PDB file of C-alpha atoms in Angstrom:
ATOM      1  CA  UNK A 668    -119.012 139.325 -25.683  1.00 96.00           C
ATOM      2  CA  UNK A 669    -118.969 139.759 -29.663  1.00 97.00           C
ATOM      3  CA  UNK A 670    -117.133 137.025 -31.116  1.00 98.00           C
ATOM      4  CA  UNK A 671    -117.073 135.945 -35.197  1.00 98.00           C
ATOM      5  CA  UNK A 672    -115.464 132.730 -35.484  1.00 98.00           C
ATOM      6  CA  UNK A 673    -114.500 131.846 -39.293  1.00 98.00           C
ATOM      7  CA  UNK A 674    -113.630 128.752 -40.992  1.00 98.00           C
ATOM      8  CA  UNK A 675    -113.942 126.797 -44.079  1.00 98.00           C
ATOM      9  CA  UNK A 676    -110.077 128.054 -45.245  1.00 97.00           C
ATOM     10  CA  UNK A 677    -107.596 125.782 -46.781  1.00 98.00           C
ATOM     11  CA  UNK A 678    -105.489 124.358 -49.936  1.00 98.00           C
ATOM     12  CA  UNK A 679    -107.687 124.558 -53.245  1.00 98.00           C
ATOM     13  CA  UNK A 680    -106.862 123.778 -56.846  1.00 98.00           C
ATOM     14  CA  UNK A 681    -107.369 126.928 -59.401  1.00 98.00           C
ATOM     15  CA  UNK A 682    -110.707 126.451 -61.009  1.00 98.00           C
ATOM     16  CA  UNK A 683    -112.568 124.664 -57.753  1.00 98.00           C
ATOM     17  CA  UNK A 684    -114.936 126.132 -55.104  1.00 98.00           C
ATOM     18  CA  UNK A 685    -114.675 127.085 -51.404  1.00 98.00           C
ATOM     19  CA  UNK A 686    -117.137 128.357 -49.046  1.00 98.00           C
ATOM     20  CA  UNK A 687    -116.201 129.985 -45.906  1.00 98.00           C
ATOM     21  CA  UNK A 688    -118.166 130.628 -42.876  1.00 98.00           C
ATOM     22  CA  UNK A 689    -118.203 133.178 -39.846  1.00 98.00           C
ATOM     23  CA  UNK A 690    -120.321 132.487 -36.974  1.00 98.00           C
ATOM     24  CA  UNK A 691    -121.743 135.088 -34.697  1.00 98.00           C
ATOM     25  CA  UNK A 692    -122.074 135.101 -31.047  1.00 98.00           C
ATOM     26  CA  UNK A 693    -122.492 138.186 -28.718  1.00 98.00           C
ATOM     27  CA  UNK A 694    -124.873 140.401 -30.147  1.00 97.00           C
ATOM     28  CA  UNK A 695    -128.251 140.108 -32.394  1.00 97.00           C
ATOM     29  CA  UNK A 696    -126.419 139.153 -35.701  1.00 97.00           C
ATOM     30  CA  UNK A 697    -129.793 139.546 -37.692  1.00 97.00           C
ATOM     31  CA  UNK A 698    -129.833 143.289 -37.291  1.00 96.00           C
ATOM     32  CA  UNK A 699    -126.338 144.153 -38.875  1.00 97.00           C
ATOM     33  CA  UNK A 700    -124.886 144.150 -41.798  1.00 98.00           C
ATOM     34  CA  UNK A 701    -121.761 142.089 -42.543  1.00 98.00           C
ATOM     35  CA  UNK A 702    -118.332 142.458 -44.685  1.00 98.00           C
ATOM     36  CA  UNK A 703    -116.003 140.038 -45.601  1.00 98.00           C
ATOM     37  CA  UNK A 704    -111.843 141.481 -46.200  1.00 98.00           C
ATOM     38  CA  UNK A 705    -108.988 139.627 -47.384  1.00 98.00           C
ATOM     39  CA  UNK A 706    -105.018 139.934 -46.749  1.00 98.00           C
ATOM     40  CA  UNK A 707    -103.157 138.108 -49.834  1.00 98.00           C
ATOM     41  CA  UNK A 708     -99.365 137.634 -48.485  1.00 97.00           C
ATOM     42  CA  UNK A 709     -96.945 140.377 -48.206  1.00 96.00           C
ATOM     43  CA  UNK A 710    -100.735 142.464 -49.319  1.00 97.00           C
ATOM     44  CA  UNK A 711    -102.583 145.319 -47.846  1.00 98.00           C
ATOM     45  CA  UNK A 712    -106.096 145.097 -46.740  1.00 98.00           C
ATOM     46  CA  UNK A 713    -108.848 144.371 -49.792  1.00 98.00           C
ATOM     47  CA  UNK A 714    -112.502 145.101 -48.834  1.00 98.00           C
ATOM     48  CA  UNK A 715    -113.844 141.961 -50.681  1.00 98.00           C
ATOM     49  CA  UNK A 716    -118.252 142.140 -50.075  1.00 98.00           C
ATOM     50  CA  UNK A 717    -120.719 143.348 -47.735  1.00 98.00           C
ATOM     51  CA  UNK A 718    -124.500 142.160 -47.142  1.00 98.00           C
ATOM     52  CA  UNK A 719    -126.997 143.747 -45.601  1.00 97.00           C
ATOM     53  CA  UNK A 720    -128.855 142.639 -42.660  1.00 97.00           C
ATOM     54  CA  UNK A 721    -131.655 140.799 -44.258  1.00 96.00           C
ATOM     55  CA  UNK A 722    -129.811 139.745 -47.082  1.00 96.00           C
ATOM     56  CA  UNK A 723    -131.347 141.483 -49.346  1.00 96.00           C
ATOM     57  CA  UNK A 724    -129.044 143.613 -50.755  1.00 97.00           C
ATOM     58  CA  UNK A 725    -124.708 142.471 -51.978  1.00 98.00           C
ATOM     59  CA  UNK A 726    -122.195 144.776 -53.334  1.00 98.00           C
ATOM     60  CA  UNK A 727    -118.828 142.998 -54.498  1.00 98.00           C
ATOM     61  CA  UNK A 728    -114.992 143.888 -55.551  1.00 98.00           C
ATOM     62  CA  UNK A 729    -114.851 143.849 -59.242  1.00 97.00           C
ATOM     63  CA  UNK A 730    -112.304 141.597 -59.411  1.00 97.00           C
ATOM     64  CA  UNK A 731    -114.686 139.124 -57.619  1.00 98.00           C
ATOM     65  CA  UNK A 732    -118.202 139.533 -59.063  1.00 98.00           C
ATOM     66  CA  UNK A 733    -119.746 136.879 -60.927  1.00 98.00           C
ATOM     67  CA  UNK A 734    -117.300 134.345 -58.848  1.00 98.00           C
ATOM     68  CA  UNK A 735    -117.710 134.964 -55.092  1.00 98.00           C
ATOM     69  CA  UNK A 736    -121.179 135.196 -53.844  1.00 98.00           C
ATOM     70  CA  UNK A 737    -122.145 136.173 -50.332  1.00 98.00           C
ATOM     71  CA  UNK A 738    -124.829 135.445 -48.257  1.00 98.00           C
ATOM     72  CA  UNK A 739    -126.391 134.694 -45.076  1.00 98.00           C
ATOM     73  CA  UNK A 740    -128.730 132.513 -43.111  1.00 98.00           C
ATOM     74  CA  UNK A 741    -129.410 134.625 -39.683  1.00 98.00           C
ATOM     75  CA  UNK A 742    -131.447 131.271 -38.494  1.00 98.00           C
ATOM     76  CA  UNK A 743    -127.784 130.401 -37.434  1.00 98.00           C
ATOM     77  CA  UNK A 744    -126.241 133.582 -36.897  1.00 98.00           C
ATOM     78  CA  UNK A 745    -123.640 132.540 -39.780  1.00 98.00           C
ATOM     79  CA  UNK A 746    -122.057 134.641 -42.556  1.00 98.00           C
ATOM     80  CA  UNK A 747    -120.793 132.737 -45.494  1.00 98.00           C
ATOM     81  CA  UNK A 748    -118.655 133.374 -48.514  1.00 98.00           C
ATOM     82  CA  UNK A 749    -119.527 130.722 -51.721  1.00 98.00           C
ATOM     83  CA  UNK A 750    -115.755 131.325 -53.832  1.00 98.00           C
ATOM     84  CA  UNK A 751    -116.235 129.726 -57.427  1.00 98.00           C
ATOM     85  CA  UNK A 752    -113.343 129.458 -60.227  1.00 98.00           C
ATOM     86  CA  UNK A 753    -110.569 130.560 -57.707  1.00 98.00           C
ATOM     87  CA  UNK A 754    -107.362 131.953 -59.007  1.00 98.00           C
ATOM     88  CA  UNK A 755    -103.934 132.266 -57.752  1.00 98.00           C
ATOM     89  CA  UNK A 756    -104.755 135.944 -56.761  1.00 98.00           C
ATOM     90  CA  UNK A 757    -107.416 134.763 -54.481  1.00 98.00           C
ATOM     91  CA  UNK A 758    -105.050 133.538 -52.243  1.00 98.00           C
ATOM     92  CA  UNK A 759    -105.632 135.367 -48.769  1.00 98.00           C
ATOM     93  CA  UNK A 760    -106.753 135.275 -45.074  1.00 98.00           C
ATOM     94  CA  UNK A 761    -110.408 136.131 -45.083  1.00 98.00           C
ATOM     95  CA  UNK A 762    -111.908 138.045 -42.309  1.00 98.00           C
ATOM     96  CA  UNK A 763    -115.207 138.618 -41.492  1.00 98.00           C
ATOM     97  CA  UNK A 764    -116.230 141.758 -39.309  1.00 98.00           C
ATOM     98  CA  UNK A 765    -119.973 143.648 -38.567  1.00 98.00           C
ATOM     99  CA  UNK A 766    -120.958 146.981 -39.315  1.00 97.00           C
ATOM    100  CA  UNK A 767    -122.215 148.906 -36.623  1.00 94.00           C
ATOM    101  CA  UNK A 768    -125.799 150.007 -36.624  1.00 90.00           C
ATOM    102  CA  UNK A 769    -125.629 153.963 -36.947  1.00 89.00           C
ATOM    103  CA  UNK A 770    -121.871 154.817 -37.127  1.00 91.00           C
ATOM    104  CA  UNK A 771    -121.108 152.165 -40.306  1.00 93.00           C
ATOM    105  CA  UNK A 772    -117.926 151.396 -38.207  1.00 96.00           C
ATOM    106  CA  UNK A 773    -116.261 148.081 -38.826  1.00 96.00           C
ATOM    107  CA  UNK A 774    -115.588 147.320 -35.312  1.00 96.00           C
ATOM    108  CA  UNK A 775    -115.740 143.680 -34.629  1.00 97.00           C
ATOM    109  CA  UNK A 776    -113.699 141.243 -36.730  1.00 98.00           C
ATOM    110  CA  UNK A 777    -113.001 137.715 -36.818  1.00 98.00           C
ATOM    111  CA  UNK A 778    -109.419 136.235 -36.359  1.00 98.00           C
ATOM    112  CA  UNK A 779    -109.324 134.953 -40.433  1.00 98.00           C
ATOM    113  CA  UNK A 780    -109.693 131.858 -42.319  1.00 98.00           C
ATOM    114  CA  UNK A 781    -106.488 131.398 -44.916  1.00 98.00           C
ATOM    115  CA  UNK A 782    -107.183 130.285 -48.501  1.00 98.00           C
ATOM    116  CA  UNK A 783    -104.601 129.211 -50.641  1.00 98.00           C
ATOM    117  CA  UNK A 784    -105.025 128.718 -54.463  1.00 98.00           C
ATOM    118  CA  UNK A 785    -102.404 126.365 -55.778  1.00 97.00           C
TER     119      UNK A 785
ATOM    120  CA  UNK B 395    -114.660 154.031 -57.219  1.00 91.00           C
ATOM    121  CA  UNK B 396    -112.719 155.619 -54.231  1.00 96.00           C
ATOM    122  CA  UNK B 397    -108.803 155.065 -54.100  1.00 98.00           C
ATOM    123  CA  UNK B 398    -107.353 155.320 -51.365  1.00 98.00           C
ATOM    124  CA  UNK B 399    -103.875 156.431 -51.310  1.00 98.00           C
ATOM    125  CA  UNK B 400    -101.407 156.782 -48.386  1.00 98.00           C
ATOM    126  CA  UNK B 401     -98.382 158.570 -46.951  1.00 96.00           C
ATOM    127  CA  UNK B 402     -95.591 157.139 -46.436  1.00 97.00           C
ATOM    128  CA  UNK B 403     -95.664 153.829 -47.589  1.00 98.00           C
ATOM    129  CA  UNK B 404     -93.284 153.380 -44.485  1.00 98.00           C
ATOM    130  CA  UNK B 405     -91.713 155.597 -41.269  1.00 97.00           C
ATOM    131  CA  UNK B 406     -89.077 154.741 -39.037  1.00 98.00           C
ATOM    132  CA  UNK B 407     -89.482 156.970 -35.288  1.00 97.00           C
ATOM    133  CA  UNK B 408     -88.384 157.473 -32.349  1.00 98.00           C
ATOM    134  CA  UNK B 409     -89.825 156.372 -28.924  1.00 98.00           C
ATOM    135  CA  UNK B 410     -91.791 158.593 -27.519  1.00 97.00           C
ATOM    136  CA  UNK B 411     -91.336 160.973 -30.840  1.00 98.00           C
ATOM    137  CA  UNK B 412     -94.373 161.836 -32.852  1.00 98.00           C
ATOM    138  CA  UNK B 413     -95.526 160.036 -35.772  1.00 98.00           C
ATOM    139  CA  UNK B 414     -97.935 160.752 -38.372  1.00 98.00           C
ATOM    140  CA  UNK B 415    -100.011 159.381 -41.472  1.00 98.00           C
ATOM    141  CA  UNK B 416    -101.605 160.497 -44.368  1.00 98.00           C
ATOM    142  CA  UNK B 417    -104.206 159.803 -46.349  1.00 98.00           C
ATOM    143  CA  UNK B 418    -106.015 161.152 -49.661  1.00 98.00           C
ATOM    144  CA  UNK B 419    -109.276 159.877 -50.918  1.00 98.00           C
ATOM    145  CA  UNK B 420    -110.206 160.198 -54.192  1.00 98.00           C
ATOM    146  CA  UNK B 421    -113.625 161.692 -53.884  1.00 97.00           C
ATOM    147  CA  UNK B 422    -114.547 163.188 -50.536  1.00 97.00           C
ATOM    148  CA  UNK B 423    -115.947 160.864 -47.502  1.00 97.00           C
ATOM    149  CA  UNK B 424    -118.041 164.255 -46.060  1.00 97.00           C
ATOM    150  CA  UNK B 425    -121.762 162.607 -46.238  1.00 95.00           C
ATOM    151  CA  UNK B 426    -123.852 166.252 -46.476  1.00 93.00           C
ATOM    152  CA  UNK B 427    -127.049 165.234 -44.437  1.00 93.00           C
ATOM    153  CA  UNK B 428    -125.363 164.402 -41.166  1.00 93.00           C
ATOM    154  CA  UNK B 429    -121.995 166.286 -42.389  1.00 95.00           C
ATOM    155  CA  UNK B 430    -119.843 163.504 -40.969  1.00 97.00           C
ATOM    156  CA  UNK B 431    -116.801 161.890 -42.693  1.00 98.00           C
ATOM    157  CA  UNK B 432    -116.905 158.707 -42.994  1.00 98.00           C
ATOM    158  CA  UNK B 433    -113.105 157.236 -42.586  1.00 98.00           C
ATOM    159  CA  UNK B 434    -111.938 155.259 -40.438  1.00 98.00           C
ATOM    160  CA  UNK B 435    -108.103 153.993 -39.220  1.00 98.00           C
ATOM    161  CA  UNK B 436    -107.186 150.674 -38.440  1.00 98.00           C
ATOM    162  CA  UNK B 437    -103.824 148.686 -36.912  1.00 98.00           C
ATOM    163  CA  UNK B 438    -102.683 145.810 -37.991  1.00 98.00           C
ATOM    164  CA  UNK B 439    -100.536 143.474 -36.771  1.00 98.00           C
ATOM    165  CA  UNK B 440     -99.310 140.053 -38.092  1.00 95.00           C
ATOM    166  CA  UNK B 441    -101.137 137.007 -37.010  1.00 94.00           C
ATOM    167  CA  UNK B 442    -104.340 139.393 -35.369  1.00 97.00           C
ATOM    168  CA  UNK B 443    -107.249 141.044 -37.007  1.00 98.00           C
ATOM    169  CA  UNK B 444    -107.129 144.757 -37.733  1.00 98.00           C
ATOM    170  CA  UNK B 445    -107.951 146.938 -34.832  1.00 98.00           C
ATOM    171  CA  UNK B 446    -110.111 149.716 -35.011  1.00 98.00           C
ATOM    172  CA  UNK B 447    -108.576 152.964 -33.729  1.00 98.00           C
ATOM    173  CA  UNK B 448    -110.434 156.087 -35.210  1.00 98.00           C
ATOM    174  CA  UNK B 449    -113.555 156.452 -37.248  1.00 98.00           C
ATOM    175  CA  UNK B 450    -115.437 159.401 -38.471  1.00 98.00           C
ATOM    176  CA  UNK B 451    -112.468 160.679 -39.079  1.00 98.00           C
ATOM    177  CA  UNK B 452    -111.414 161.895 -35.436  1.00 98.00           C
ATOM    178  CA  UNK B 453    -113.978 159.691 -33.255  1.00 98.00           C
ATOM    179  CA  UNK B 454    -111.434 157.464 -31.160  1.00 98.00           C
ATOM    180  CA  UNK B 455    -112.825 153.659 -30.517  1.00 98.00           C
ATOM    181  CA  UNK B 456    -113.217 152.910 -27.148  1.00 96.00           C
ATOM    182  CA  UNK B 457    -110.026 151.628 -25.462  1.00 97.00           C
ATOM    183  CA  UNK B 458    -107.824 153.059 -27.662  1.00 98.00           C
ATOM    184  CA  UNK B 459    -105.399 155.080 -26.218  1.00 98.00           C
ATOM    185  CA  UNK B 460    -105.361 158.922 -26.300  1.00 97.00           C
ATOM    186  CA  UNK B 461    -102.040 159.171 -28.183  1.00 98.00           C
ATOM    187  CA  UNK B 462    -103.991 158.403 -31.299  1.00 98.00           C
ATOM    188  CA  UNK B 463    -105.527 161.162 -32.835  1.00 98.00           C
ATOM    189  CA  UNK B 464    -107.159 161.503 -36.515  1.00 98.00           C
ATOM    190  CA  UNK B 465    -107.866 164.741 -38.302  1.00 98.00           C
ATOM    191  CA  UNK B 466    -108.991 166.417 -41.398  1.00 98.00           C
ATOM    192  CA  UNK B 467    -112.144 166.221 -43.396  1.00 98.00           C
ATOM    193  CA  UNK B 468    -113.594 165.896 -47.445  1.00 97.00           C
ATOM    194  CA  UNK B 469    -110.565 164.296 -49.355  1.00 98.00           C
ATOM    195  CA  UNK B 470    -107.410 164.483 -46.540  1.00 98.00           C
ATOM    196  CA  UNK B 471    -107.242 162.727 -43.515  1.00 98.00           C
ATOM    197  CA  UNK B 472    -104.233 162.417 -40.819  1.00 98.00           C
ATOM    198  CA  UNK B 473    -103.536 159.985 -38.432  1.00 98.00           C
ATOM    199  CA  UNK B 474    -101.246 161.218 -35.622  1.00 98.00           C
ATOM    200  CA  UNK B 475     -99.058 158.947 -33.003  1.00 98.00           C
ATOM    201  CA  UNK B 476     -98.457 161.200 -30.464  1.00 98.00           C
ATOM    202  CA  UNK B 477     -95.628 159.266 -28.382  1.00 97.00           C
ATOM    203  CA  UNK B 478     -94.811 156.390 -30.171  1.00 98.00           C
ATOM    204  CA  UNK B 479     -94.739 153.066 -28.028  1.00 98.00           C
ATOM    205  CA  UNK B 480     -93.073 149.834 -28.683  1.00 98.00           C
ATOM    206  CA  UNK B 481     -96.695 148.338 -28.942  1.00 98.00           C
ATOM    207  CA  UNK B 482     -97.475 150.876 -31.789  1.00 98.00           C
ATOM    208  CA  UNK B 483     -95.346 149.155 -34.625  1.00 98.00           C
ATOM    209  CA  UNK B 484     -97.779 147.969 -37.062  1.00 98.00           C
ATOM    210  CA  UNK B 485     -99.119 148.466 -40.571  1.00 98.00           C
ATOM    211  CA  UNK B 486    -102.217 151.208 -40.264  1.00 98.00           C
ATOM    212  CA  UNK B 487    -104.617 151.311 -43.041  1.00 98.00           C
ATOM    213  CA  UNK B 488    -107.391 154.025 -43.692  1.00 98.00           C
ATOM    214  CA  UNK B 489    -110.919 153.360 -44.610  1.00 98.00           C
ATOM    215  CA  UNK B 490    -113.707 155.245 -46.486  1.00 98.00           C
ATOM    216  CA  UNK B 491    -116.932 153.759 -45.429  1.00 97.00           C
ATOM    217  CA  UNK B 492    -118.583 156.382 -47.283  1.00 96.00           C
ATOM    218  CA  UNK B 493    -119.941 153.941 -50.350  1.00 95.00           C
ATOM    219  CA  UNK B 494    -118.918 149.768 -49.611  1.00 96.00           C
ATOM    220  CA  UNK B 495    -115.257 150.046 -47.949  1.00 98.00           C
ATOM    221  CA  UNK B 496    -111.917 150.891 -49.838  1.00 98.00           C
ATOM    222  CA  UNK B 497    -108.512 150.599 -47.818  1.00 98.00           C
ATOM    223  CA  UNK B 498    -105.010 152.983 -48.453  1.00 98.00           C
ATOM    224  CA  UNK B 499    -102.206 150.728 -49.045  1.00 98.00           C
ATOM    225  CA  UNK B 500    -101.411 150.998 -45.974  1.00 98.00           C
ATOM    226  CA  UNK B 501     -98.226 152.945 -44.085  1.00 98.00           C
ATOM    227  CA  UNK B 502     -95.450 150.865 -41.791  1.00 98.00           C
ATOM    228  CA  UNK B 503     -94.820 152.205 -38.710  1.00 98.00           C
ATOM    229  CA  UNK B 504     -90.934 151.091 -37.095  1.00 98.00           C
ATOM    230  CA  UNK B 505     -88.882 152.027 -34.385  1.00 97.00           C
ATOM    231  CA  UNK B 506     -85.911 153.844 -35.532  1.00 96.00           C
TER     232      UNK B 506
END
């Protein structure tokens, strides 16, 4: 069965750096595309970055480009999320999920990591 | 860049009454070469992941139950409850997937 397992969350000073990572299982990881979305408390949904399947191609938020960079090593079916200079606002409980080959659907998600910023 | 933007921001129904969503983008989702929207509905509840329920536009995910239903196409979108359960209260979000992903602000769904 699909499963995405994420980790890497936790208590962070403003200014310092983070990774998170989401591990695949369940399905050939190299051959989709992957998004990660945050929840900030008492938030809605924020689409945060999205790779493609080869890595070879990133889109971002705005209010994370040039600080959050994504990327992937399908070696180890793993998704990460490198966070530089985090900020209050960053504060959140990141999911991972896939897109589906041919329908784009977000279908499969993880159960979060939380970051807090303080 | 797509907003999103949802209505209500919050509904109170019934059991077994009907509820229903809204949701404008701010360009249209209608991709011309396979002339399929692409938007998608999610649930969320606290402490889970978002569950998908509906994507291009009216497609229902597999295992979702009938009594969701999405419609509309280009730049306004519904999501319909049929018969609200007790296992329906949530926050729902729409989704374009048309360019990256942009969610509504989402809509609360109670039992009144």
């Amino acid at each position: 069965q699909v499963q995405l397992v994420e980790s890497g969350g936790g208590v962070v000073q403003p200014g310092r750096s983070l990774r998170l990572s989401c591990v695949a299982s369940g399905f050939t990881f190299s051959t989709y595309a992957m998004h990660w979305v945050r929840q900030a408390p008492g938030k809605g949904l924020e689409w945060v970055a999205v790779i493609s399947y080869d890595g070879t191609n990133e889109h971002y938020v705005d209010s994370v480009k040039g600080r959050f960079t994504i990327f992937r090593d399908n070696s180890k079916n793993t998704l990460y999320l490198q966070m530089n200079s985090l900020r209050a606002e960053d504060t959140a409980v990141y999911y991972c999920t896939r897109e589906t080959i041919g329908t784009a659907k977000n279908d499969y998600w993880g159960q979060g990591t939380l970051v807090t910023v303080s | 860049d797509f907003v999103m933007t949802q209505s209500p921001d919050s509904l109170a129904v019934s059991l077994g009454e009907r509820a229903t969503i809204n949701c404008k983008s701010s360009q249209s989702v209608l991709y011309s070469s396979d002339n399929k929207n692409y938007l998608a509905w999610f649930q969320h509840k606290p402490g889970h992941p978002p569950k998908l329920l509906i994507y291009w536009a009216s497609t229902r995910e597999s295992g979702v139950p009938d009594r969701f239903s999405g419609s509309g196409s280009g730049t306004d979108f519904t999501l319909t409850i049929s018969s609200l359960q007790a296992e329906d209260v949530a926050v729902y979000y729409c989704q374009q997937y048309y360019f990256t992903r942009t969610f509504g602000q989402g809509t609360k769904v109670e039992i009144k």
